[in-house]
Amino acid sequence: RHPVKLRSPSTNGMALFDYENNKNYRIFIACEDKKVYAFTKEGNTIKGWRFNKTDHIVSSKIQHFRVNEKDYIVFTDKLKTYILDRKGNVRISLTEHFPNSGNNNFVLENKIPESDPRLVTTDTTGMIYFIYFNGKVEKLRIKKFSPDHFFDFQDVDGDQFKDFIFVDNYHVEVIKQNKSTIFSHDFNQKINVRPIYFHFSQTDRKIGIVSSLTNEIFLFNSDGTLYKGFPFHGKTLFSIGYFKKSNNKFNLIVGGEDNFLYNYSVQ
């Protein structure tokens, strides 16, 4: 069946889900006709998929979450969040809708003592929204950010609670849920790439930032200090790992200028 000819030009990237971890993959893609299409891995349309259409074009990532043995397919257009079941039926109707920030996805926070499971994201001003699986919506204002900000929700300091990460223009800021700042940093040029995260152990967490305009990559410790030796030259997202398990140093791989790949040794 592949390649599959779409009925309308696509408006976002393909999403691939494996509900039962048995390689019975499902492929989802949104198109200009405001419909979201579902295919089997062979390229056949899924006959049981019943979703009609969105109010506006979907350019965001389509995501899948499983909470309490239930599946949730989540995506947004510019003004509305859609939360569906496997067949495309509305699983959750929200009490409030908002203009979703274009650069950011939803992050799942599983049940903690202070909260039931919830999805976390931001609107175009950086307002943080918490979406619960009963449809309730809460919001939190830390400060205002530009519509182009990057947002994530990760445990940066290893205390088992997720923190708010904002990257906006020249600035990165990591903030705890009680609104106290863990660290902030200003760059010489605008940051236009999402931050990346590295978990070396339960408490050793680091944040990677790419400054493609200055051809530099930064690796921040959880307290905001730069890891020794950084910044390095590079202008793409990078990965850190071992080429061999017997190595006592990490390898950092990053793309640079003139289409070169760089391999740095990191102690």
Steps between C-alpha positions, in 0.01 A plus 500: 500500500786739563541777402147602603341790313325730747158645420626846594847651562633429848533780755710328767748219541399136514426352844565130567338317794528145632213467749582152630877493436446217252615683183141538377577859408247774428592803290327838539532810286304826474419659164387829346139379483503521884470124535731269692562173315591169662683218322632155578872440460419345161350830387133402515249742651365392837130434444400555862648851517203737534644845559333761279708818474658781699394864506837618368815358343703266724874565476597370843620152586237232558577327832390182675478449876384204706362577846327245724479249212325749271643644179488870419584645158573871543558782252413866451409752238572867566211543745381159618632183663362163385522194726370183333484126553646241263197522269504877469213565739532790744631352824524824699312826451697785656346769716720762331689537173798725428737596215774240519863604469622380163843371607384281786346162567312355795693343787339236721540529874383179663324500835698660781388569859406857407317422176313249286652412159500797265634634172707818511563754224495877436303751297644766269583730795675235711204441731537145636192278460430180692246272333353227720343182368157597630503807272597752769745769392721703735753767413805661655675823405873513567568792267424595142699357210498556125285281269823332379610375843599139567349331805562169670417333829783281634658412832818705465634485858422132569256560788228282337286804410491646152614855435399761243758572229461806279729598214404832342713710267836542682393357834458162671331470838426196716232547765362271770127444540505731805620775260854518642773526235752216477716687249492736205751585228525756220660426161662731245263396222140382475445130574284342230532129587317306771705411811597136553537301822746244627444271800831348603363377833205555732646830617746592222290689244623742235347732238643545152455826309594561136595851387500437126559868420833499688586136418515406870347229717458531876456233768362630829516321833180490704611807700556708185878480488657400170648151483878518477637576154177643359399664275618280210474577131183362338169618362258205520331297770755264651512161669720369781579134561760224496630351175620207711387398847865464602565870435547727800411814302182599321487579130308812396389505135389827339467647154713801414567737216587375150299180557751347741412277796707563814578237761604650834631305796322603819641396840 
